[in-house]
Amino acid sequence: MQAFDVVVVGGGPAGAAAALAARRHGASVLVVDRADFPRDKVCGDGVAPEALDVLAALGADVEAITDGFPAVPRLRLTSPSGRTVERTMHRPAVVVPRAVLDGRVLAAALAAGARFRRHTVRRLSPGPDGVDVDGELTAGVVVGADGAESVVRRALGVAANRPDRLAVAIRGYARAGDPGVQVITTTDQRWPAYAWSFPVGDGRANVGYGELVSGGATRAGLLEGLHRLLPGVAPEGLRAHRLPLSTGRPRQPDGRVLLAGDAASLINPMTGEGIFYAVLSGALAGAAAAHGAGAGAVLRAALADRLGTHLRHTSAASRLSSRPWLMDAAFGAATADQRVFDDVVALGLADGRLTARTLLGAVSTLRRRTRPA
């Protein structure tokens, strides 16, 4: 059997970031994936600048990764009641199709010295000195970055998210509207649910619609929601995928098997964003792998230090957002105050907080709306 210090299962952003981080610690790294690259992955394709910051810190050339895909400076948000706010973001996002993004980030990991093999992992056997992978490979540490249906997670005996902590979304590509504006539209029908339209920069937009599995989501219902919130779109290549939300995030077990990205249920419950979480948790997992048998505890502590407060705030915001009128109030505050808008964007797309300014702004909006004429 071939032996590696680190075997990363999954070559997407989380896995590639893990490989980059492990290589910076001098580890021998093999990335395995059931698909060759480039390949498509169902996603909204939006990449927050904070995700690019993580990749840059790992030594990746982010200009090469985003080459050909211009920044999208503005974001338009529509509340459940139809209130709309559109502003320039503090830092623009980019929209890079996963068929391009994943191959480029993986290429950066391979350029750093990682190796790649097409292989479908079926069995893991952790032992005192390493992890046996399908009787073909041994690893000091395995990083499971194999997505929402993670084989590695199941091998650890970690249960899947409950239906009320699991979303499902459908995504396709359609003709873009304004190429400089990302659009997120919410609705009080089948709440919480929302649609998006993110311009890619080549005349197309990534469009989609998602809602909680516990609401009885069906493909027909997803399509109806997409066309109701984005009337007139004619998307092609529609595919659905599941989103294990961070409100159902499992505890990272001790030991030599780590979880990152979707496999660790790191999906923002407010927006469905996962690429920032993926590259950050992958980077932390790759660094933790240097600790061998202690890697699980090290990663758990690193995630708590880096994302703990943020995840508590997104969980609280998710509970508050179960009341559509509160979302309306927050959007009203964002309309009146650029700093509130920036705080809301950071909470939904990166590692921001539910700030006092946002809460006070929402309360002020509610008071104005309930004040007697």
mmCIF file of C-alpha atoms in Angstrom:
data_model
loop_
_atom_site.group_PDB
_atom_site.id
_atom_site.type_symbol
_atom_site.label_atom_id
_atom_site.label_comp_id
_atom_site.label_asym_id
_atom_site.label_seq_id
_atom_site.Cartn_x
_atom_site.Cartn_y
_atom_site.Cartn_z
ATOM 1 C CA MET A 1 0.000 0.000 0.000
ATOM 2 C CA GLN A 2 1.131 3.530 -0.720
ATOM 3 C CA ALA A 3 1.622 5.723 2.320
ATOM 4 C CA PHE A 4 1.063 9.475 2.614
ATOM 5 C CA ASP A 5 1.136 11.851 5.529
ATOM 6 C CA VAL A 6 -2.252 13.224 4.470
ATOM 7 C CA VAL A 7 -4.927 11.834 2.178
ATOM 8 C CA VAL A 8 -7.588 14.363 1.255
ATOM 9 C CA VAL A 9 -10.891 12.910 0.066
ATOM 10 C CA GLY A 10 -12.489 15.415 -2.303
ATOM 11 C CA GLY A 11 -10.778 17.839 -4.642
ATOM 12 C CA GLY A 12 -13.129 20.829 -4.318
ATOM 13 C CA PRO A 13 -12.227 24.095 -2.572
ATOM 14 C CA ALA A 14 -12.173 22.543 0.918
ATOM 15 C CA GLY A 15 -9.977 19.640 -0.171
ATOM 16 C CA ALA A 16 -7.641 21.764 -2.262
ATOM 17 C CA ALA A 17 -7.237 24.254 0.603
ATOM 18 C CA ALA A 18 -6.470 21.375 2.960
ATOM 19 C CA ALA A 19 -3.835 20.102 0.542
ATOM 20 C CA LEU A 20 -2.272 23.562 0.232
ATOM 21 C CA ALA A 21 -2.119 23.962 4.018
ATOM 22 C CA ALA A 22 -0.698 20.478 4.585
ATOM 23 C CA ARG A 23 1.997 21.057 1.955
ATOM 24 C CA ARG A 24 3.017 24.273 3.731
ATOM 25 C CA HIS A 25 3.719 22.069 6.752
ATOM 26 C CA GLY A 26 5.879 19.767 4.645
ATOM 27 C CA ALA A 27 3.468 16.822 4.465
ATOM 28 C CA SER A 28 3.222 14.386 1.588
ATOM 29 C CA VAL A 29 -0.336 14.830 0.288
ATOM 30 C CA LEU A 30 -2.578 12.801 -1.985
ATOM 31 C CA VAL A 31 -5.939 14.221 -3.092
ATOM 32 C CA VAL A 32 -8.466 11.637 -4.259
ATOM 33 C CA ASP A 33 -11.774 12.348 -5.949
ATOM 34 C CA ARG A 34 -14.278 10.215 -7.784
ATOM 35 C CA ALA A 35 -14.194 12.666 -10.728
ATOM 36 C CA ASP A 36 -11.508 14.093 -12.944
ATOM 37 C CA PHE A 37 -11.055 17.853 -13.051
ATOM 38 C CA PRO A 38 -12.332 20.193 -14.297
ATOM 39 C CA ARG A 39 -15.855 19.151 -13.428
ATOM 40 C CA ASP A 40 -19.073 20.977 -12.565
ATOM 41 C CA LYS A 41 -20.482 21.191 -9.046
ATOM 42 C CA VAL A 42 -23.940 22.470 -8.191
ATOM 43 C CA CYS A 43 -23.420 25.776 -6.386
ATOM 44 C CA GLY A 44 -24.268 29.465 -6.574
ATOM 45 C CA ASP A 45 -20.684 30.148 -7.765
ATOM 46 C CA GLY A 46 -20.334 33.309 -5.644
ATOM 47 C CA VAL A 47 -16.882 33.705 -4.089
ATOM 48 C CA ALA A 48 -16.545 36.170 -1.223
ATOM 49 C CA PRO A 49 -13.317 38.178 -1.031
ATOM 50 C CA GLU A 50 -12.626 36.612 2.371
ATOM 51 C CA ALA A 51 -12.401 33.196 0.683
ATOM 52 C CA LEU A 52 -9.777 34.584 -1.686
ATOM 53 C CA ASP A 53 -7.901 35.996 1.322
ATOM 54 C CA VAL A 54 -7.620 32.482 2.764
ATOM 55 C CA LEU A 55 -6.339 31.072 -0.522
ATOM 56 C CA ALA A 56 -3.823 33.906 -0.883
ATOM 57 C CA ALA A 57 -2.495 33.195 2.615
ATOM 58 C CA LEU A 58 -1.921 29.593 1.512
ATOM 59 C CA GLY A 59 0.216 30.791 -1.382
ATOM 60 C CA ALA A 60 -2.342 30.452 -4.175
ATOM 61 C CA ASP A 61 -2.385 33.010 -6.991
ATOM 62 C CA VAL A 62 -5.906 34.378 -6.614
ATOM 63 C CA GLU A 63 -5.587 36.546 -9.711
ATOM 64 C CA ALA A 64 -5.027 33.398 -11.756
ATOM 65 C CA ILE A 65 -7.914 31.668 -9.987
ATOM 66 C CA THR A 66 -10.358 34.481 -10.809
ATOM 67 C CA ASP A 67 -8.899 35.425 -14.204
ATOM 68 C CA GLY A 68 -11.612 36.178 -16.756
ATOM 69 C CA PHE A 69 -14.341 36.716 -14.159
ATOM 70 C CA PRO A 70 -14.804 40.384 -13.210
ATOM 71 C CA ALA A 71 -15.720 41.515 -9.727
ATOM 72 C CA VAL A 72 -19.401 42.151 -9.040
ATOM 73 C CA PRO A 73 -19.530 45.287 -6.881
ATOM 74 C CA ARG A 74 -23.210 45.584 -5.962
ATOM 75 C CA LEU A 75 -25.755 43.429 -4.155
ATOM 76 C CA ARG A 76 -29.547 43.745 -4.290
ATOM 77 C CA LEU A 77 -31.534 42.200 -1.439
ATOM 78 C CA THR A 78 -35.313 41.831 -1.410
ATOM 79 C CA SER A 79 -37.112 41.110 1.870
ATOM 80 C CA PRO A 80 -40.105 38.772 2.294
ATOM 81 C CA SER A 81 -42.522 41.710 2.015
ATOM 82 C CA GLY A 82 -40.852 43.023 -1.137
ATOM 83 C CA ARG A 83 -38.657 45.736 0.424
ATOM 84 C CA THR A 84 -35.533 46.097 -1.740
ATOM 85 C CA VAL A 85 -32.120 47.475 -0.855
ATOM 86 C CA GLU A 86 -29.268 47.732 -3.339
ATOM 87 C CA ARG A 87 -25.836 48.982 -2.354
ATOM 88 C CA THR A 88 -22.170 48.669 -3.250
ATOM 89 C CA MET A 89 -20.485 46.041 -1.105
ATOM 90 C CA HIS A 90 -17.532 47.026 1.069
ATOM 91 C CA ARG A 91 -15.454 44.533 -0.930
ATOM 92 C CA PRO A 92 -16.769 43.132 -4.221
ATOM 93 C CA ALA A 93 -17.389 39.438 -4.736
ATOM 94 C CA VAL A 94 -16.579 37.426 -7.839
ATOM 95 C CA VAL A 95 -18.680 34.756 -9.514
ATOM 96 C CA VAL A 96 -16.601 31.881 -10.883
ATOM 97 C CA PRO A 97 -18.367 28.731 -12.139
ATOM 98 C CA ARG A 98 -17.342 25.723 -10.126
ATOM 99 C CA ALA A 99 -16.413 23.971 -13.369
ATOM 100 C CA VAL A 100 -13.572 26.524 -13.505
ATOM 101 C CA LEU A 101 -12.933 27.429 -9.854
ATOM 102 C CA ASP A 102 -12.390 23.933 -8.497
ATOM 103 C CA GLY A 103 -9.920 22.958 -11.199
ATOM 104 C CA ARG A 104 -7.908 26.129 -10.691
ATOM 105 C CA VAL A 105 -7.695 25.811 -6.908
ATOM 106 C CA LEU A 106 -6.771 22.128 -7.213
ATOM 107 C CA ALA A 107 -4.116 23.060 -9.781
ATOM 108 C CA ALA A 108 -2.614 25.431 -7.202
ATOM 109 C CA ALA A 109 -2.422 22.558 -4.708
ATOM 110 C CA LEU A 110 -0.772 20.294 -7.259
ATOM 111 C CA ALA A 111 1.708 23.035 -8.136
ATOM 112 C CA ALA A 112 2.561 23.174 -4.428
ATOM 113 C CA GLY A 113 3.494 19.486 -4.496
ATOM 114 C CA ALA A 114 0.296 17.606 -3.738
ATOM 115 C CA ARG A 115 -0.615 14.615 -5.902
ATOM 116 C CA PHE A 116 -3.997 13.697 -7.366
ATOM 117 C CA ARG A 117 -5.624 10.361 -8.119
ATOM 118 C CA ARG A 118 -9.107 9.561 -9.370
ATOM 119 C CA HIS A 119 -10.496 7.130 -6.824
ATOM 120 C CA THR A 120 -13.842 6.519 -5.136
ATOM 121 C CA VAL A 121 -13.344 5.986 -1.406
ATOM 122 C CA ARG A 122 -15.580 3.333 0.084
ATOM 123 C CA ARG A 123 -13.999 2.341 3.404
ATOM 124 C CA LEU A 124 -11.842 3.892 6.100
ATOM 125 C CA SER A 125 -10.229 1.977 8.947
ATOM 126 C CA PRO A 126 -8.541 4.256 11.514
ATOM 127 C CA GLY A 127 -5.818 2.621 13.566
ATOM 128 C CA PRO A 128 -3.307 3.672 16.229
ATOM 129 C CA ASP A 129 -0.663 4.593 13.666
ATOM 130 C CA GLY A 130 -2.722 5.772 10.707
ATOM 131 C CA VAL A 131 -5.798 5.305 8.562
ATOM 132 C CA ASP A 132 -6.297 2.521 6.029
ATOM 133 C CA VAL A 133 -8.151 3.759 2.926
ATOM 134 C CA ASP A 134 -9.810 0.943 0.968
ATOM 135 C CA GLY A 135 -6.874 -1.358 1.634
ATOM 136 C CA GLU A 136 -4.906 0.564 -0.997
ATOM 137 C CA LEU A 137 -3.579 3.619 0.855
ATOM 138 C CA THR A 138 -2.422 4.497 4.332
ATOM 139 C CA ALA A 139 -2.481 8.008 5.726
ATOM 140 C CA GLY A 140 -1.294 9.640 8.904
ATOM 141 C CA VAL A 141 -4.442 11.762 8.687
ATOM 142 C CA VAL A 142 -7.459 11.727 6.370
ATOM 143 C CA VAL A 143 -9.334 14.939 5.596
ATOM 144 C CA GLY A 144 -12.924 14.347 4.519
ATOM 145 C CA ALA A 145 -13.801 17.159 2.115
ATOM 146 C CA ASP A 146 -16.173 15.056 0.046
ATOM 147 C CA GLY A 147 -19.289 17.172 0.221
ATOM 148 C CA ALA A 148 -22.821 16.939 1.542
ATOM 149 C CA GLU A 149 -23.063 13.172 1.000
ATOM 150 C CA SER A 150 -19.671 12.560 2.608
ATOM 151 C CA VAL A 151 -18.438 8.966 2.726
ATOM 152 C CA VAL A 152 -15.844 10.005 5.299
ATOM 153 C CA ARG A 153 -18.505 11.440 7.583
ATOM 154 C CA ARG A 154 -20.508 8.218 7.409
ATOM 155 C CA ALA A 155 -17.354 6.197 8.146
ATOM 156 C CA LEU A 156 -16.943 8.213 11.341
ATOM 157 C CA GLY A 157 -20.512 7.312 12.337
ATOM 158 C CA VAL A 158 -21.571 10.962 12.273
ATOM 159 C CA ALA A 159 -25.287 11.269 11.571
ATOM 160 C CA ALA A 160 -26.668 13.376 8.731
ATOM 161 C CA ASN A 161 -28.383 16.689 9.452
ATOM 162 C CA ARG A 162 -32.021 16.648 10.490
ATOM 163 C CA PRO A 163 -34.493 17.831 7.796
ATOM 164 C CA ASP A 164 -34.935 21.189 9.556
ATOM 165 C CA ARG A 165 -31.151 21.661 9.400
ATOM 166 C CA LEU A 166 -30.927 20.681 5.746
ATOM 167 C CA ALA A 167 -31.788 22.755 2.684
ATOM 168 C CA VAL A 168 -32.194 21.760 -0.942
ATOM 169 C CA ALA A 169 -31.619 24.041 -3.912
ATOM 170 C CA ILE A 170 -31.894 23.914 -7.681
ATOM 171 C CA ARG A 171 -29.456 25.743 -9.937
ATOM 172 C CA GLY A 172 -29.023 26.526 -13.619
ATOM 173 C CA TYR A 173 -27.609 29.176 -15.953
ATOM 174 C CA ALA A 174 -29.657 31.842 -17.718
ATOM 175 C CA ARG A 175 -29.163 35.107 -19.555
ATOM 176 C CA ALA A 176 -27.821 37.705 -17.121
ATOM 177 C CA GLY A 177 -29.495 40.969 -16.230
ATOM 178 C CA ASP A 178 -27.269 43.724 -14.813
ATOM 179 C CA PRO A 179 -23.708 42.280 -14.893
ATOM 180 C CA GLY A 180 -22.647 44.411 -11.939
ATOM 181 C CA VAL A 181 -25.309 43.306 -9.451
ATOM 182 C CA GLN A 182 -25.810 40.097 -7.493
ATOM 183 C CA VAL A 183 -29.454 39.498 -6.567
ATOM 184 C CA ILE A 184 -30.882 37.641 -3.558
ATOM 185 C CA THR A 185 -34.682 37.613 -3.268
ATOM 186 C CA THR A 186 -36.522 36.158 -0.274
ATOM 187 C CA THR A 187 -40.175 35.248 0.069
ATOM 188 C CA ASP A 188 -42.690 34.641 2.843
ATOM 189 C CA GLN A 189 -44.169 31.784 0.807
ATOM 190 C CA ARG A 190 -42.667 28.492 2.025
ATOM 191 C CA TRP A 191 -40.474 30.604 4.310
ATOM 192 C CA PRO A 192 -37.529 30.482 4.808
ATOM 193 C CA ALA A 193 -36.756 30.359 1.093
ATOM 194 C CA TYR A 194 -34.923 32.516 -1.408
ATOM 195 C CA ALA A 195 -33.773 32.809 -5.008
ATOM 196 C CA TRP A 196 -30.557 34.212 -6.429
ATOM 197 C CA SER A 197 -29.093 35.510 -9.665
ATOM 198 C CA PHE A 198 -25.307 35.940 -9.779
ATOM 199 C CA PRO A 199 -23.786 37.268 -13.050
ATOM 200 C CA VAL A 200 -20.832 35.225 -14.226
ATOM 201 C CA GLY A 201 -19.403 37.875 -16.554
ATOM 202 C CA ASP A 202 -19.855 36.061 -19.862
ATOM 203 C CA GLY A 203 -23.462 37.095 -20.439
ATOM 204 C CA ARG A 204 -24.831 34.343 -18.220
ATOM 205 C CA ALA A 205 -26.006 34.329 -14.612
ATOM 206 C CA ASN A 206 -26.067 31.491 -12.119
ATOM 207 C CA VAL A 207 -29.718 31.378 -11.014
ATOM 208 C CA GLY A 208 -31.362 29.189 -8.410
ATOM 209 C CA TYR A 209 -33.840 28.723 -5.608
ATOM 210 C CA GLY A 210 -33.617 26.916 -2.265
ATOM 211 C CA GLU A 211 -35.675 26.048 0.814
ATOM 212 C CA LEU A 212 -35.618 23.717 3.814
ATOM 213 C CA VAL A 213 -36.104 19.991 3.291
ATOM 214 C CA SER A 214 -38.466 19.929 6.285
ATOM 215 C CA GLY A 215 -40.904 22.084 4.313
ATOM 216 C CA GLY A 216 -41.620 19.178 1.970
ATOM 217 C CA ALA A 217 -39.445 20.405 -0.889
ATOM 218 C CA THR A 218 -39.987 18.784 -4.300
ATOM 219 C CA ARG A 219 -38.398 19.454 -7.675
ATOM 220 C CA ALA A 220 -41.683 20.866 -8.933
ATOM 221 C CA GLY A 221 -41.878 23.150 -5.897
ATOM 222 C CA LEU A 222 -38.303 24.330 -6.389
ATOM 223 C CA LEU A 223 -38.986 25.163 -10.024
ATOM 224 C CA GLU A 224 -42.182 26.999 -9.107
ATOM 225 C CA GLY A 225 -40.297 29.041 -6.488
ATOM 226 C CA LEU A 226 -37.520 29.869 -8.946
ATOM 227 C CA HIS A 227 -39.919 31.203 -11.577
ATOM 228 C CA ARG A 228 -42.057 33.031 -9.020
ATOM 229 C CA LEU A 229 -39.114 34.951 -7.557
ATOM 230 C CA LEU A 230 -37.166 35.371 -10.800
ATOM 231 C CA PRO A 231 -39.940 35.783 -13.393
ATOM 232 C CA GLY A 232 -38.888 35.474 -16.995
ATOM 233 C CA VAL A 233 -35.709 33.461 -16.435
ATOM 234 C CA ALA A 234 -35.158 30.498 -18.732
ATOM 235 C CA PRO A 235 -32.364 28.523 -17.078
ATOM 236 C CA GLU A 236 -30.548 25.618 -18.685
ATOM 237 C CA GLY A 237 -28.696 22.753 -17.038
ATOM 238 C CA LEU A 238 -30.886 22.672 -13.937
ATOM 239 C CA ARG A 239 -29.567 20.422 -11.179
ATOM 240 C CA ALA A 240 -30.453 20.094 -7.506
ATOM 241 C CA HIS A 241 -28.269 19.566 -4.458
ATOM 242 C CA ARG A 242 -28.579 19.360 -0.691
ATOM 243 C CA LEU A 243 -27.075 21.876 1.738
ATOM 244 C CA PRO A 244 -26.253 20.646 5.283
ATOM 245 C CA LEU A 245 -26.566 23.843 7.304
ATOM 246 C CA SER A 246 -24.182 24.875 10.072
ATOM 247 C CA THR A 247 -27.075 24.897 12.560
ATOM 248 C CA GLY A 248 -26.772 21.088 12.398
ATOM 249 C CA ARG A 249 -22.949 21.012 12.472
ATOM 250 C CA PRO A 250 -21.550 17.903 14.175
ATOM 251 C CA ARG A 251 -18.764 17.924 16.745
ATOM 252 C CA GLN A 252 -15.428 17.158 15.085
ATOM 253 C CA PRO A 253 -14.344 13.817 16.613
ATOM 254 C CA ASP A 254 -10.923 13.233 18.107
ATOM 255 C CA GLY A 255 -8.411 11.252 16.094
ATOM 256 C CA ARG A 256 -6.905 11.101 12.657
ATOM 257 C CA VAL A 257 -10.014 11.654 10.502
ATOM 258 C CA LEU A 258 -11.074 15.265 9.938
ATOM 259 C CA LEU A 259 -14.078 16.907 8.276
ATOM 260 C CA ALA A 260 -14.136 20.137 6.273
ATOM 261 C CA GLY A 261 -16.596 22.139 4.202
ATOM 262 C CA ASP A 262 -19.979 20.621 3.385
ATOM 263 C CA ALA A 263 -18.890 17.316 4.942
ATOM 264 C CA ALA A 264 -18.749 19.178 8.271
ATOM 265 C CA SER A 265 -22.143 20.856 7.646
ATOM 266 C CA LEU A 266 -20.458 24.207 7.175
ATOM 267 C CA ILE A 267 -23.117 26.000 5.125
ATOM 268 C CA ASN A 268 -24.347 29.431 6.177
ATOM 269 C CA PRO A 269 -28.000 29.009 7.259
ATOM 270 C CA MET A 270 -28.849 32.562 6.181
ATOM 271 C CA THR A 271 -27.618 32.444 2.587
ATOM 272 C CA GLY A 272 -26.513 28.907 1.720
ATOM 273 C CA GLU A 273 -22.964 30.243 1.198
ATOM 274 C CA GLY A 274 -20.318 27.569 1.588
ATOM 275 C CA ILE A 275 -17.141 28.420 -0.338
ATOM 276 C CA PHE A 276 -15.695 30.691 2.358
ATOM 277 C CA TYR A 277 -16.386 28.075 5.030
ATOM 278 C CA ALA A 278 -14.933 25.403 2.744
ATOM 279 C CA VAL A 279 -11.571 27.027 2.118
ATOM 280 C CA LEU A 280 -11.226 28.211 5.716
ATOM 281 C CA SER A 281 -12.107 24.860 7.310
ATOM 282 C CA GLY A 282 -9.967 23.073 4.722
ATOM 283 C CA ALA A 283 -7.004 25.283 5.566
ATOM 284 C CA LEU A 284 -7.499 24.652 9.287
ATOM 285 C CA ALA A 285 -7.796 20.888 8.683
ATOM 286 C CA GLY A 286 -4.636 20.804 6.577
ATOM 287 C CA ALA A 287 -2.718 22.581 9.328
ATOM 288 C CA ALA A 288 -4.211 20.361 12.052
ATOM 289 C CA ALA A 289 -3.109 17.242 10.144
ATOM 290 C CA ALA A 290 0.463 17.903 11.277
ATOM 291 C CA HIS A 291 -0.640 16.785 14.769
ATOM 292 C CA GLY A 292 -1.342 13.173 13.781
ATOM 293 C CA ALA A 293 -3.470 11.392 16.359
ATOM 294 C CA GLY A 294 -4.221 14.742 17.991
ATOM 295 C CA ALA A 295 -5.469 16.311 14.770
ATOM 296 C CA GLY A 296 -9.165 16.048 15.589
ATOM 297 C CA ALA A 297 -8.847 17.929 18.863
ATOM 298 C CA VAL A 298 -6.607 20.555 17.265
ATOM 299 C CA LEU A 299 -9.074 21.157 14.414
ATOM 300 C CA ARG A 300 -12.005 21.351 16.819
ATOM 301 C CA ALA A 301 -10.207 24.036 18.836
ATOM 302 C CA ALA A 302 -9.159 25.927 15.691
ATOM 303 C CA LEU A 303 -12.705 25.987 14.332
ATOM 304 C CA ALA A 304 -14.034 27.201 17.679
ATOM 305 C CA ASP A 305 -11.429 29.954 17.795
ATOM 306 C CA ARG A 306 -11.859 31.080 14.200
ATOM 307 C CA LEU A 307 -15.585 30.547 13.575
ATOM 308 C CA GLY A 308 -17.200 29.839 16.936
ATOM 309 C CA THR A 309 -18.607 33.319 17.608
ATOM 310 C CA HIS A 310 -19.685 33.774 14.009
ATOM 311 C CA LEU A 311 -21.517 30.441 13.937
ATOM 312 C CA ARG A 312 -23.341 31.277 17.143
ATOM 313 C CA HIS A 313 -24.412 34.564 15.590
ATOM 314 C CA THR A 314 -25.618 32.943 12.355
ATOM 315 C CA SER A 315 -27.584 30.404 14.408
ATOM 316 C CA ALA A 316 -29.206 33.239 16.372
ATOM 317 C CA ALA A 317 -29.917 35.173 13.173
ATOM 318 C CA SER A 318 -31.405 32.043 11.610
ATOM 319 C CA ARG A 319 -33.797 31.666 14.542
ATOM 320 C CA LEU A 320 -34.745 35.345 14.371
ATOM 321 C CA SER A 321 -35.285 35.118 10.619
ATOM 322 C CA SER A 322 -38.042 32.548 11.153
ATOM 323 C CA ARG A 323 -40.177 35.693 11.597
ATOM 324 C CA PRO A 324 -40.362 37.369 8.176
ATOM 325 C CA TRP A 325 -41.279 40.749 9.701
ATOM 326 C CA LEU A 326 -37.921 40.789 11.485
ATOM 327 C CA MET A 327 -36.162 40.209 8.172
ATOM 328 C CA ASP A 328 -38.132 43.131 6.735
ATOM 329 C CA ALA A 329 -36.938 45.305 9.619
ATOM 330 C CA ALA A 330 -33.317 44.282 9.111
ATOM 331 C CA PHE A 331 -33.543 45.059 5.396
ATOM 332 C CA GLY A 332 -35.059 48.420 6.281
ATOM 333 C CA ALA A 333 -32.098 49.158 8.531
ATOM 334 C CA ALA A 334 -29.714 48.171 5.729
ATOM 335 C CA THR A 335 -31.537 50.570 3.405
ATOM 336 C CA ALA A 336 -30.913 53.428 5.809
ATOM 337 C CA ASP A 337 -27.339 52.630 6.858
ATOM 338 C CA GLN A 338 -24.404 51.432 4.735
ATOM 339 C CA ARG A 339 -22.662 50.015 7.811
ATOM 340 C CA VAL A 340 -25.682 47.846 8.620
ATOM 341 C CA PHE A 341 -25.720 46.667 4.998
ATOM 342 C CA ASP A 342 -22.019 45.761 5.241
ATOM 343 C CA ASP A 343 -22.620 43.934 8.541
ATOM 344 C CA VAL A 344 -25.483 41.918 7.032
ATOM 345 C CA VAL A 345 -23.336 40.974 4.018
ATOM 346 C CA ALA A 346 -20.442 39.891 6.257
ATOM 347 C CA LEU A 347 -22.783 37.782 8.390
ATOM 348 C CA GLY A 348 -24.237 36.041 5.350
ATOM 349 C CA LEU A 349 -21.194 35.647 3.119
ATOM 350 C CA ALA A 350 -18.147 35.541 5.395
ATOM 351 C CA ASP A 351 -17.481 35.510 9.154
ATOM 352 C CA GLY A 352 -19.336 38.609 10.332
ATOM 353 C CA ARG A 353 -21.332 39.165 13.502
ATOM 354 C CA LEU A 354 -24.925 40.042 14.316
ATOM 355 C CA THR A 355 -23.953 43.546 15.400
ATOM 356 C CA ALA A 356 -25.618 45.862 17.883
ATOM 357 C CA ARG A 357 -25.909 48.433 15.087
ATOM 358 C CA THR A 358 -27.936 45.983 12.981
ATOM 359 C CA LEU A 359 -30.212 45.011 15.875
ATOM 360 C CA LEU A 360 -30.791 48.625 16.913
ATOM 361 C CA GLY A 361 -31.441 49.585 13.298
ATOM 362 C CA ALA A 362 -34.029 46.822 12.977
ATOM 363 C CA VAL A 363 -35.734 47.911 16.213
ATOM 364 C CA SER A 364 -35.787 51.519 14.989
ATOM 365 C CA THR A 365 -37.387 50.398 11.713
ATOM 366 C CA LEU A 366 -40.046 48.446 13.600
ATOM 367 C CA ARG A 367 -40.840 51.448 15.785
ATOM 368 C CA ARG A 368 -41.279 53.701 12.751
ATOM 369 C CA ARG A 369 -43.587 51.180 11.113
ATOM 370 C CA THR A 370 -45.773 50.751 14.231
ATOM 371 C CA ARG A 371 -45.889 54.474 15.179
ATOM 372 C CA PRO A 372 -49.456 55.877 14.935
ATOM 373 C CA ALA A 373 -50.097 58.106 11.940
#
